[in-house]
Amino acid sequence: MAPMAPHFADIVEATPTRETLRADSAVIHAALDRGDRARALADWDGMRRRYETWSALVYLRFAQNTQNPKAKADRDYADALSPEAADLDIALKRRLLADPDQAGLAGLVGRHALRLWETDVTTFDPAIKPDLEEESRLSARYTELLAGAKLAIRGQTVNLPGIEPFAEDPDRATRHDAETIRWSFFDQNGPELDDLYDRLVKRRHGMARKLGYDTYTPLGYRRMRRVDYGPEDVARYRQQVVQHVVPLVGRLLEARRAAHGWDKLRFWDEALIDPAGNPKPVGDHDMLVAAAEDMFAALDPRLAAFYRMMRAGGFLDLKNRAGKAGGGFCTSFPTLGVPFIFANFNGTHHDIGVFTHEMGHAFQNWESRHQPGIDYLWPTMEAAEIHSMGLEFLTYPAIDRLVGADAAERFRRMHLIGALAFLPYGVCVDHFQHEVYAVPDATPAERHAIWQRLERIYMPWLDYGDLAYPAKGGRWQAKQHIYNSPFYYIDYTLAQCCALQFWVRARRDGAAALEAYVGLCGRGGSAPFQDLVRSAGLVSPFADGALADVVKEAEAVLAA
Ligand code: ZN
């Protein structure tokens, strides 16, 4: 019997200040001065874990209640302290990388950690501290602007996530109304959205110039800690999507149009994947949370025990309520090791998708808690999204617990179509950013024109009808990653290619696929993306044919 019964409410972490951070860092430098590298590394790991735990708590509490002035003030404080913490962190990385005994250091922290630090030190200089603060401020403004949307529909007032159930309603007029209302919000706020992005792009370009790069793109890749592929590999991957996925999605949408007898398939028809109405969860939040115990028990005892621990310890916040930030995420407290998942259930199939997705992140973080250093607790994002998107597929055999036995097959079909249809959009978001940062002086109108041109390549079926704002190239402004997490989006599409490989394997041998998945989770972030992929017996998405093979299998299954 494990002695630990962790509870979320018991996590406490003292608030650091500039002074305490500097004092902690001075102790580590003093250990290095004495030549006690092992002591220094252990102290530094502890310092980073305490800082990350504190910071995760602050951001989580703000997301749980954005209306709470104390939570908001704490988040502003954390935003301001973050460049200071980065400065001290980078100074220690620089000093360790200058140690002549790199082989000995690699023996202590792992060779991959050194590669990550080598990347990190090229992304920061004290000269960009004011730019980082301004970048956080502009990102926060974007989040706040979108979170404040009040949309009136069918006698209710909802926020942007709240419009989703209407946007996939079986009734076509309701879907059209939902999109009209959604895009009128973006139309009204267009000038501010353009201005915020313009300032973010110029700020990021300026930071890149100060650090010695020609444009933001190479810096953006380094901030994502990508050490084993570059923009050329990503461009080839996008091309694979154009070749193998775009025609298939076009055929699936055409089949939907014909099945409904519509003259044209409009933008507001794309979210209605199942002609009989997208399957919904078996019940509300409480029912889903309880049913998930049965689902995980049917799949694997490790998943089941982990989920029971999270549920009993209060590490789930999945209910939608006023004042809560939108979206879903998984966060972690490295001093404790138990992660936390956050979502906003709205009664649609997205509840199931978000839940299994975030549980995948959480399970990986838990499985890799014994990795030696904080750098290995999470992998880079394209690898991390394999754990989350992979679990979405690996829960297929027991998904009837969440969606009902009669709807399980329809749910799997809908999810698979959604996974394929996501790829063209995902790579379009990525391609757009490459073009934007190549021409930082472009006008807002030119940026809209870039998006429009790329949409025609990746989603040639798009027909916005009378939705004027997306029709003139404004759709990208609803994608928070474009504003807040530059170049983090291709990650989902690369991971989808790997998650689909888990799906293919699970169809042949469910137990073996799950074993490979659990093993991959346990390796956490101990290796770069493509090494992790290969370690699980998967093919790198950058390898010729990797995407074509899974798409072929998906097409055959959907045709059956
Ligand atoms: Zn994710």
Coordinates of C-alpha atoms and ligand atoms in Angstrom, one line a residue:
M1 CA 0.0 0.0 0.0
A2 CA 1.5 3.3 -1.0
P3 CA 1.7 5.6 2.0
M4 CA 1.0 8.8 0.0
A5 CA -2.5 10.1 -0.4
P6 CA -1.7 13.5 -1.8
H7 CA -4.4 16.2 -1.8
F8 CA -4.4 19.3 -4.0
A9 CA -5.5 21.5 -1.1
D10 CA -2.3 20.5 0.8
I11 CA 0.1 21.9 -1.7
V12 CA 1.8 25.1 -0.4
E13 CA 4.8 26.9 -1.8
A14 CA 6.3 30.1 -0.4
T15 CA 6.1 33.1 -2.7
P16 CA 9.6 33.8 -4.1
T17 CA 10.9 37.4 -4.5
R18 CA 13.8 38.8 -6.6
E19 CA 15.8 38.7 -3.4
T20 CA 15.1 35.0 -2.5
L21 CA 15.7 33.9 -6.0
R22 CA 19.1 35.8 -6.1
A23 CA 20.0 34.3 -2.7
D24 CA 19.1 30.7 -3.7
S25 CA 21.1 31.2 -6.9
A26 CA 24.1 32.6 -5.0
V27 CA 24.2 29.5 -2.9
I28 CA 24.4 27.3 -6.0
H29 CA 27.2 29.5 -7.5
A30 CA 29.0 29.2 -4.2
A31 CA 28.8 25.4 -4.4
L32 CA 30.2 25.6 -8.0
D33 CA 33.0 27.9 -6.7
R34 CA 33.9 25.2 -4.2
G35 CA 33.9 22.6 -7.0
D36 CA 30.9 20.8 -5.5
R37 CA 29.0 20.3 -8.8
A38 CA 26.7 17.5 -7.5
R39 CA 25.5 19.7 -4.6
A40 CA 25.0 22.6 -6.9
L41 CA 23.0 20.6 -9.4
A42 CA 20.8 19.1 -6.6
D43 CA 20.1 22.5 -5.1
W44 CA 19.4 24.0 -8.4
D45 CA 16.9 21.2 -9.3
G46 CA 15.2 21.8 -6.0
M47 CA 15.1 25.6 -6.6
R48 CA 13.5 25.1 -10.0
R49 CA 11.0 22.6 -8.7
R50 CA 9.8 25.0 -6.0
Y51 CA 9.6 27.9 -8.5
E52 CA 7.6 25.8 -11.0
T53 CA 5.3 24.5 -8.3
W54 CA 4.6 28.1 -7.1
S55 CA 4.1 29.4 -10.6
A56 CA 1.8 26.6 -11.6
L57 CA -0.4 27.2 -8.6
V58 CA -0.6 30.9 -9.3
Y59 CA -1.6 30.5 -13.0
L60 CA -4.0 27.7 -12.1
R61 CA -5.8 29.7 -9.4
F62 CA -6.1 32.6 -11.8
A63 CA -7.6 30.3 -14.4
Q64 CA -10.0 28.9 -11.8
N65 CA -11.3 32.3 -11.0
T66 CA -10.3 35.2 -13.3
Q67 CA -12.6 37.6 -11.4
N68 CA -10.7 37.2 -8.1
P69 CA -8.5 40.4 -7.6
K70 CA -6.0 38.5 -5.5
A71 CA -5.6 35.8 -8.1
K72 CA -5.1 38.4 -10.8
A73 CA -2.6 40.4 -8.7
D74 CA -0.6 37.2 -8.0
R75 CA -0.5 36.4 -11.7
D76 CA 0.7 39.9 -12.6
Y77 CA 3.4 39.4 -9.9
A78 CA 4.4 36.1 -11.4
D79 CA 4.5 37.6 -15.0
A80 CA 6.9 40.3 -13.7
L81 CA 9.1 37.9 -11.8
S82 CA 9.4 35.4 -14.7
P83 CA 12.2 37.3 -16.7
E84 CA 14.2 37.6 -13.4
A85 CA 13.9 33.9 -12.8
A86 CA 14.9 33.3 -16.5
D87 CA 17.9 35.5 -16.1
L88 CA 19.3 33.6 -13.1
D89 CA 18.4 30.2 -14.7
I90 CA 20.3 31.1 -17.9
A91 CA 23.3 32.4 -16.0
L92 CA 23.6 28.9 -14.3
K93 CA 23.2 27.1 -17.6
R94 CA 25.9 29.3 -19.2
R95 CA 28.2 28.6 -16.3
L96 CA 27.7 24.8 -16.4
L97 CA 28.0 24.7 -20.2
A98 CA 31.4 26.5 -19.8
D99 CA 32.6 23.7 -17.5
P100 CA 35.5 21.9 -19.3
D101 CA 34.3 18.6 -18.0
Q102 CA 31.2 18.2 -20.3
A103 CA 31.4 14.4 -20.3
G104 CA 31.3 14.4 -16.5
L105 CA 28.4 16.8 -16.5
A106 CA 26.5 14.7 -19.0
G107 CA 27.0 11.8 -16.7
L108 CA 25.2 13.7 -14.0
V109 CA 22.3 15.3 -15.8
G110 CA 22.1 13.4 -19.1
R111 CA 23.3 14.4 -22.6
H112 CA 19.9 15.6 -23.7
A113 CA 19.7 18.1 -20.8
L114 CA 22.9 19.7 -22.1
R115 CA 21.4 20.0 -25.6
L116 CA 18.3 21.7 -24.1
W117 CA 20.5 24.1 -22.1
E118 CA 22.6 24.9 -25.2
T119 CA 19.4 25.8 -26.9
D120 CA 18.0 27.8 -24.0
V121 CA 21.0 30.0 -23.6
T122 CA 20.6 31.2 -27.2
T123 CA 17.1 32.4 -26.5
F124 CA 17.8 34.9 -23.7
D125 CA 19.9 38.0 -22.9
P126 CA 19.2 40.5 -20.2
A127 CA 18.7 43.0 -23.0
I128 CA 15.4 41.4 -23.9
K129 CA 13.8 41.5 -20.4
P130 CA 11.6 44.5 -21.2
D131 CA 10.5 42.8 -24.4
L132 CA 9.5 39.6 -22.6
E133 CA 7.5 41.6 -20.1
E134 CA 5.7 43.4 -22.9
E135 CA 5.1 40.2 -24.7
S136 CA 3.4 38.7 -21.6
R137 CA 1.3 41.9 -21.3
L138 CA 0.1 41.8 -24.9
S139 CA -0.6 38.1 -24.6
A140 CA -2.6 38.6 -21.4
R141 CA -4.6 41.4 -23.1
Y142 CA -5.5 39.0 -26.0
T143 CA -6.7 36.4 -23.5
E144 CA -8.6 38.9 -21.5
L145 CA -10.3 40.3 -24.7
L146 CA -11.5 36.9 -25.8
A147 CA -12.5 35.8 -22.3
G148 CA -14.7 38.9 -22.0
A149 CA -16.9 38.0 -25.0
K150 CA -20.6 38.1 -24.2
L151 CA -22.5 36.5 -27.0
A152 CA -26.3 36.5 -27.1
I153 CA -27.9 33.4 -28.7
R154 CA -31.3 31.9 -28.3
G155 CA -32.1 33.9 -25.2
Q156 CA -28.8 33.1 -23.5
T157 CA -25.6 35.0 -23.0
V158 CA -22.5 32.8 -23.5
N159 CA -18.8 33.2 -23.9
L160 CA -16.7 31.9 -26.8
P161 CA -16.5 28.3 -25.5
G162 CA -20.2 28.5 -24.7
I163 CA -21.1 29.1 -28.4
E164 CA -19.7 25.7 -29.3
P165 CA -22.8 23.5 -28.6
F166 CA -24.8 25.8 -30.9
A167 CA -22.1 25.7 -33.6
E168 CA -22.5 22.0 -33.9
D169 CA -26.3 21.8 -33.4
P170 CA -28.0 19.4 -35.8
D171 CA -30.2 22.4 -36.9
R172 CA -28.5 24.2 -39.7
A173 CA -30.0 27.6 -39.0
T174 CA -28.8 27.4 -35.4
R175 CA -25.2 26.6 -36.6
H176 CA -25.4 29.5 -39.0
D177 CA -26.5 31.9 -36.2
A178 CA -23.8 30.7 -33.9
E179 CA -21.1 31.4 -36.5
T180 CA -22.7 34.8 -37.4
I181 CA -22.6 35.8 -33.7
R182 CA -19.1 34.4 -33.1
W183 CA -17.6 36.2 -36.1
S184 CA -19.4 39.5 -35.4
F185 CA -17.4 39.6 -32.1
F186 CA -14.1 39.3 -34.0
D187 CA -15.4 41.9 -36.6
Q188 CA -16.1 44.3 -33.8
N189 CA -12.7 43.8 -32.2
G190 CA -10.8 43.5 -35.4
P191 CA -8.8 46.7 -35.0
E192 CA -7.6 45.8 -31.6
L193 CA -6.8 42.2 -32.6
D194 CA -4.8 43.5 -35.6
D195 CA -3.0 46.0 -33.4
L196 CA -2.1 43.4 -30.7
Y197 CA -0.7 41.0 -33.2
D198 CA 1.2 43.7 -35.0
R199 CA 2.9 44.7 -31.8
L200 CA 3.6 41.0 -30.8
V201 CA 5.2 40.3 -34.2
K202 CA 7.3 43.4 -34.1
R203 CA 8.3 42.8 -30.4
R204 CA 9.3 39.2 -31.2
H205 CA 11.2 40.3 -34.3
G206 CA 13.0 42.9 -32.2
M207 CA 14.0 40.3 -29.6
A208 CA 15.4 38.1 -32.4
R209 CA 17.5 40.9 -33.8
K210 CA 18.9 41.7 -30.4
L211 CA 19.9 38.1 -30.0
G212 CA 21.6 38.0 -33.4
Y213 CA 19.0 36.3 -35.6
D214 CA 17.7 37.6 -38.9
T215 CA 14.1 36.9 -38.1
Y216 CA 12.0 35.5 -35.3
T217 CA 11.6 32.0 -36.8
P218 CA 14.9 30.4 -35.7
L219 CA 14.4 32.0 -32.2
G220 CA 10.8 30.7 -32.1
Y221 CA 12.0 27.1 -32.8
R222 CA 14.6 27.5 -30.1
R223 CA 12.1 28.7 -27.6
M224 CA 10.2 25.5 -28.3
R225 CA 13.4 23.7 -27.5
R226 CA 13.4 21.9 -30.8
V227 CA 16.8 20.3 -31.2
D228 CA 16.3 17.6 -33.9
Y229 CA 14.4 19.3 -36.8
G230 CA 14.0 22.6 -38.5
P231 CA 11.7 24.7 -40.7
E232 CA 12.6 22.7 -43.8
D233 CA 11.5 19.4 -42.2
V234 CA 8.3 21.1 -41.1
A235 CA 7.7 22.5 -44.6
R236 CA 8.0 19.0 -46.1
Y237 CA 5.6 17.7 -43.5
R238 CA 3.0 20.3 -44.5
Q239 CA 3.5 19.2 -48.1
Q240 CA 2.7 15.6 -47.1
V241 CA -0.6 16.9 -45.6
V242 CA -1.4 18.6 -48.9
Q243 CA -0.7 15.5 -50.8
H244 CA -2.3 12.8 -48.6
V245 CA -4.8 14.4 -46.3
V246 CA -6.4 17.4 -48.1
P247 CA -7.9 15.3 -50.9
L248 CA -9.3 12.8 -48.4
V249 CA -10.9 15.5 -46.2
G250 CA -12.3 17.1 -49.4
R251 CA -14.0 13.7 -50.2
L252 CA -15.4 13.3 -46.7
L253 CA -16.9 16.7 -46.8
E254 CA -18.4 16.1 -50.2
A255 CA -19.9 12.9 -49.0
R256 CA -21.5 14.8 -46.1
R257 CA -22.9 17.4 -48.4
A258 CA -24.5 14.7 -50.6
A259 CA -25.8 12.8 -47.6
H260 CA -27.7 15.9 -46.4
G261 CA -28.8 17.0 -49.8
W262 CA -27.2 20.5 -49.4
D263 CA -26.4 22.5 -52.6
K264 CA -23.1 23.5 -50.9
L265 CA -21.3 22.6 -47.8
R266 CA -20.8 25.8 -45.9
F267 CA -18.3 26.7 -43.1
W268 CA -21.1 26.2 -40.5
D269 CA -21.7 22.6 -41.7
E270 CA -18.1 21.5 -41.0
A271 CA -18.7 21.0 -37.2
L272 CA -21.6 18.6 -37.7
I273 CA -19.6 15.5 -38.4
D274 CA -22.2 12.8 -37.7
P275 CA -25.3 13.2 -40.0
A276 CA -27.5 12.0 -37.1
G277 CA -26.0 14.6 -34.8
N278 CA -22.6 14.4 -33.1
P279 CA -22.8 11.9 -30.2
K280 CA -23.0 13.5 -26.8
P281 CA -21.6 12.3 -23.4
V282 CA -23.7 9.9 -21.3
G283 CA -24.4 12.6 -18.8
D284 CA -23.2 15.7 -17.0
H285 CA -19.9 16.4 -15.3
D286 CA -20.6 14.2 -12.2
M287 CA -21.7 11.3 -14.4
L288 CA -18.7 11.5 -16.7
V289 CA -16.2 11.8 -13.9
A290 CA -17.7 8.6 -12.3
A291 CA -18.0 6.7 -15.6
A292 CA -14.3 7.4 -16.3
E293 CA -13.4 5.1 -13.4
D294 CA -15.1 2.2 -15.2
M295 CA -13.4 3.2 -18.5
F296 CA -9.9 3.3 -17.2
A297 CA -10.5 0.1 -15.2
A298 CA -11.5 -1.6 -18.4
L299 CA -8.4 -0.4 -20.1
D300 CA -5.4 -0.8 -17.8
P301 CA -4.9 -1.1 -14.0
R302 CA -2.1 1.6 -14.1
L303 CA -4.4 4.2 -15.7
A304 CA -7.2 3.2 -13.3
A305 CA -5.1 3.6 -10.2
F306 CA -3.7 6.9 -11.4
Y307 CA -7.2 8.3 -12.2
R308 CA -8.6 7.2 -8.8
M309 CA -5.7 9.1 -7.1
M310 CA -6.3 12.2 -9.1
R311 CA -10.1 12.1 -8.4
A312 CA -9.7 11.4 -4.7
G313 CA -7.0 14.1 -4.3
G314 CA -9.0 16.9 -5.9
F315 CA -6.7 17.2 -8.9
L316 CA -9.6 17.7 -11.4
D317 CA -11.4 20.9 -12.2
L318 CA -13.6 20.1 -15.2
K319 CA -16.9 21.9 -14.5
N320 CA -17.8 25.1 -16.4
R321 CA -18.6 28.1 -14.2
A322 CA -18.7 31.8 -14.4
G323 CA -15.4 33.6 -14.1
K324 CA -13.4 30.5 -15.1
A325 CA -10.9 30.9 -17.9
G326 CA -11.7 29.0 -21.2
G327 CA -9.9 26.0 -22.6
G328 CA -8.4 22.9 -21.1
F329 CA -4.9 22.1 -19.9
C330 CA -2.8 20.0 -17.6
T331 CA -0.4 21.5 -15.2
S332 CA 2.0 20.0 -12.7
F333 CA 3.7 20.6 -9.3
P334 CA 7.2 19.2 -9.6
T335 CA 7.7 19.2 -5.8
L336 CA 4.8 16.8 -5.5
G337 CA 4.6 14.9 -8.8
V338 CA 0.8 14.7 -9.1
P339 CA -0.5 16.7 -12.0
F340 CA -3.8 18.6 -12.3
I341 CA -6.3 18.8 -15.2
F342 CA -8.5 21.7 -16.0
A343 CA -11.4 21.9 -18.5
N344 CA -14.9 23.4 -19.1
F345 CA -17.4 20.7 -19.8
N346 CA -20.2 22.0 -22.1
G347 CA -22.2 18.9 -22.7
T348 CA -20.8 18.1 -26.2
H349 CA -18.4 15.4 -27.3
H350 CA -15.6 17.9 -26.8
D351 CA -15.9 17.1 -23.0
I352 CA -14.8 13.5 -23.8
G353 CA -12.0 14.7 -26.2
V354 CA -10.6 17.2 -23.7
F355 CA -10.9 14.8 -20.8
T356 CA -9.0 11.9 -22.4
H357 CA -6.5 14.4 -23.9
E358 CA -5.6 16.1 -20.7
M359 CA -5.6 12.7 -18.8
G360 CA -2.9 11.6 -21.4
H361 CA -0.7 14.6 -20.5
A362 CA -1.3 13.9 -16.8
F363 CA -0.6 10.2 -17.0
Q364 CA 2.7 10.9 -18.8
N365 CA 3.8 13.5 -16.2
W366 CA 3.0 11.0 -13.4
E367 CA 4.8 8.1 -15.2
S368 CA 7.9 10.2 -15.7
R369 CA 8.0 11.6 -12.2
H370 CA 11.1 9.4 -11.4
Q371 CA 13.2 11.0 -14.2
P372 CA 16.3 12.4 -12.7
G373 CA 15.9 16.1 -13.3
I374 CA 13.2 18.7 -13.9
D375 CA 14.2 19.1 -17.6
Y376 CA 13.0 15.5 -18.2
L377 CA 9.6 15.7 -16.5
W378 CA 7.9 17.0 -19.6
P379 CA 9.0 16.4 -23.2
T380 CA 8.9 19.1 -25.9
M381 CA 5.4 19.8 -27.0
E382 CA 5.2 17.8 -30.2
A383 CA 6.2 14.7 -28.1
A384 CA 3.9 15.7 -25.2
E385 CA 0.9 15.8 -27.6
I386 CA 1.5 12.2 -28.5
H387 CA 0.7 11.2 -24.9
S388 CA -2.5 13.3 -25.0
M389 CA -3.7 12.6 -28.5
G390 CA -2.6 9.0 -28.2
L391 CA -4.8 8.4 -25.2
E392 CA -7.8 9.9 -27.1
F393 CA -7.4 6.9 -29.5
L394 CA -6.3 4.3 -27.0
T395 CA -9.6 4.8 -25.0
Y396 CA -11.6 3.8 -28.1
P397 CA -12.2 0.2 -26.8
A398 CA -13.9 1.4 -23.6
I399 CA -15.3 4.7 -24.8
D400 CA -18.9 3.3 -24.6
R401 CA -18.6 4.1 -20.8
L402 CA -18.5 7.8 -21.6
V403 CA -20.7 8.0 -24.7
G404 CA -23.1 5.0 -24.3
A405 CA -22.9 1.6 -25.9
D406 CA -25.2 2.5 -28.8
A407 CA -23.2 5.6 -29.8
A408 CA -19.7 4.2 -29.3
E409 CA -19.1 3.3 -32.9
R410 CA -20.5 6.6 -34.2
F411 CA -18.3 8.5 -31.6
R412 CA -15.1 6.7 -32.9
R413 CA -16.0 7.5 -36.5
M414 CA -16.6 11.1 -35.6
H415 CA -13.4 11.4 -33.7
L416 CA -11.4 9.8 -36.5
I417 CA -12.9 12.2 -39.1
G418 CA -12.2 15.1 -36.7
A419 CA -8.6 14.0 -36.3
L420 CA -8.0 13.9 -40.1
A421 CA -9.8 17.2 -40.7
F422 CA -7.7 18.9 -38.1
L423 CA -4.5 18.3 -40.0
P424 CA -5.0 20.7 -42.9
Y425 CA -6.1 23.5 -40.5
G426 CA -3.2 22.8 -38.1
V427 CA -0.5 23.0 -40.8
C428 CA -2.2 26.2 -42.2
V429 CA -1.8 27.8 -38.8
D430 CA 1.8 26.8 -38.8
H431 CA 2.5 28.0 -42.4
F432 CA 0.9 31.3 -41.7
Q433 CA 3.3 32.0 -38.8
H434 CA 6.3 31.2 -41.0
E435 CA 5.1 33.8 -43.5
V436 CA 4.2 36.4 -40.9
Y437 CA 7.6 36.3 -39.2
A438 CA 9.4 36.4 -42.5
V439 CA 7.9 39.8 -43.3
P440 CA 7.5 41.5 -39.9
D441 CA 6.6 44.9 -41.5
A442 CA 3.6 43.5 -43.3
T443 CA 0.4 45.5 -42.7
P444 CA -2.6 43.9 -41.0
A445 CA -4.4 43.8 -44.3
E446 CA -1.4 42.0 -45.9
R447 CA -1.5 39.4 -43.0
H448 CA -5.2 38.7 -43.7
A449 CA -4.3 38.2 -47.4
I450 CA -1.6 35.7 -46.4
W451 CA -4.1 33.7 -44.4
Q452 CA -6.6 33.8 -47.2
R453 CA -4.1 32.5 -49.7
L454 CA -2.9 29.7 -47.5
E455 CA -6.5 28.7 -46.7
R456 CA -7.0 28.1 -50.4
I457 CA -4.1 25.6 -50.4
Y458 CA -4.9 23.7 -47.3
M459 CA -8.7 24.0 -47.1
P460 CA -9.9 24.6 -50.7
W461 CA -13.4 23.5 -49.8
L462 CA -13.9 26.4 -47.4
D463 CA -17.1 28.4 -48.2
Y464 CA -17.8 31.1 -45.6
G465 CA -21.1 32.2 -47.3
D466 CA -22.2 35.4 -45.7
L467 CA -19.7 35.4 -42.8
A468 CA -17.9 38.5 -43.9
Y469 CA -15.0 38.5 -41.3
P470 CA -13.5 35.1 -42.0
A471 CA -14.3 35.4 -45.7
K472 CA -11.8 38.3 -45.8
G473 CA -9.1 36.4 -44.0
G474 CA -9.8 37.0 -40.3
R475 CA -10.3 33.4 -39.0
W476 CA -6.7 33.1 -37.6
Q477 CA -7.5 35.7 -35.0
A478 CA -9.6 33.2 -33.0
K479 CA -6.6 30.9 -32.6
Q480 CA -4.9 31.8 -29.3
H481 CA -1.7 29.9 -30.1
I482 CA -1.0 32.4 -33.0
Y483 CA -0.9 35.2 -30.4
N484 CA 0.3 33.5 -27.3
S485 CA 2.4 30.5 -28.3
P486 CA 4.2 31.2 -31.6
F487 CA 5.1 28.2 -33.6
Y488 CA 3.4 25.9 -31.1
Y489 CA 0.8 24.3 -33.4
I490 CA 2.6 22.1 -35.9
D491 CA 3.2 20.1 -32.7
Y492 CA -0.4 18.9 -32.7
T493 CA -0.2 17.8 -36.3
L494 CA 3.1 15.9 -35.8
A495 CA 1.7 14.3 -32.7
Q496 CA -1.5 13.4 -34.6
C497 CA 0.5 11.4 -37.1
C498 CA 2.1 9.5 -34.1
A499 CA -1.2 9.1 -32.3
L500 CA -2.8 7.6 -35.5
Q501 CA 0.1 5.1 -35.5
F502 CA -0.9 4.1 -31.9
W503 CA -4.5 3.7 -33.2
V504 CA -3.4 1.4 -36.1
R505 CA -1.3 -0.7 -33.7
A506 CA -4.1 -0.9 -31.1
R507 CA -6.4 -2.3 -33.9
R508 CA -4.0 -5.2 -34.4
D509 CA -2.9 -5.7 -30.7
G510 CA -4.4 -3.5 -28.0
A511 CA -2.3 -4.8 -25.2
A512 CA 1.0 -4.2 -27.1
A513 CA 0.0 -0.7 -28.1
L514 CA -0.9 0.2 -24.6
E515 CA 2.4 -1.2 -23.3
A516 CA 4.4 0.8 -25.8
Y517 CA 2.3 3.9 -24.8
V518 CA 3.0 3.5 -21.1
G519 CA 6.7 3.0 -21.8
L520 CA 6.8 6.2 -23.9
C521 CA 5.1 8.1 -21.1
G522 CA 7.7 6.9 -18.6
R523 CA 10.5 8.2 -20.7
G524 CA 9.1 11.7 -20.3
G525 CA 11.4 14.3 -21.8
S526 CA 14.6 12.3 -21.6
A527 CA 15.2 12.5 -25.3
P528 CA 14.4 14.7 -28.4
F529 CA 11.2 14.2 -30.3
Q530 CA 12.2 11.8 -33.0
D531 CA 14.2 9.6 -30.6
L532 CA 11.2 9.3 -28.3
V533 CA 9.0 8.4 -31.3
R534 CA 11.4 5.7 -32.5
S535 CA 11.8 4.4 -28.9
A536 CA 8.0 3.6 -28.9
G537 CA 8.3 1.7 -32.2
L538 CA 6.7 4.5 -34.2
V539 CA 7.8 6.1 -37.4
S540 CA 8.9 9.8 -37.4
P541 CA 6.3 12.0 -39.1
F542 CA 9.2 13.4 -41.1
A543 CA 10.0 10.1 -42.7
D544 CA 8.6 9.5 -46.1
G545 CA 5.3 7.6 -46.1
A546 CA 4.6 7.9 -42.3
L547 CA 1.6 10.1 -42.8
A548 CA 0.5 8.4 -46.0
D549 CA 0.3 5.0 -44.3
V550 CA -1.9 6.0 -41.4
V551 CA -4.2 8.1 -43.6
K552 CA -4.6 5.1 -46.0
E553 CA -5.7 2.9 -43.0
A554 CA -8.1 5.6 -41.8
E555 CA -9.6 6.0 -45.2
A556 CA -10.2 2.2 -45.5
V557 CA -11.9 2.1 -42.0
L558 CA -14.1 5.1 -42.8
A559 CA -15.1 3.5 -46.2
A560 CA -16.1 0.2 -44.5
Ligands
ZN1 ZN -2.3 18.8 -25.3

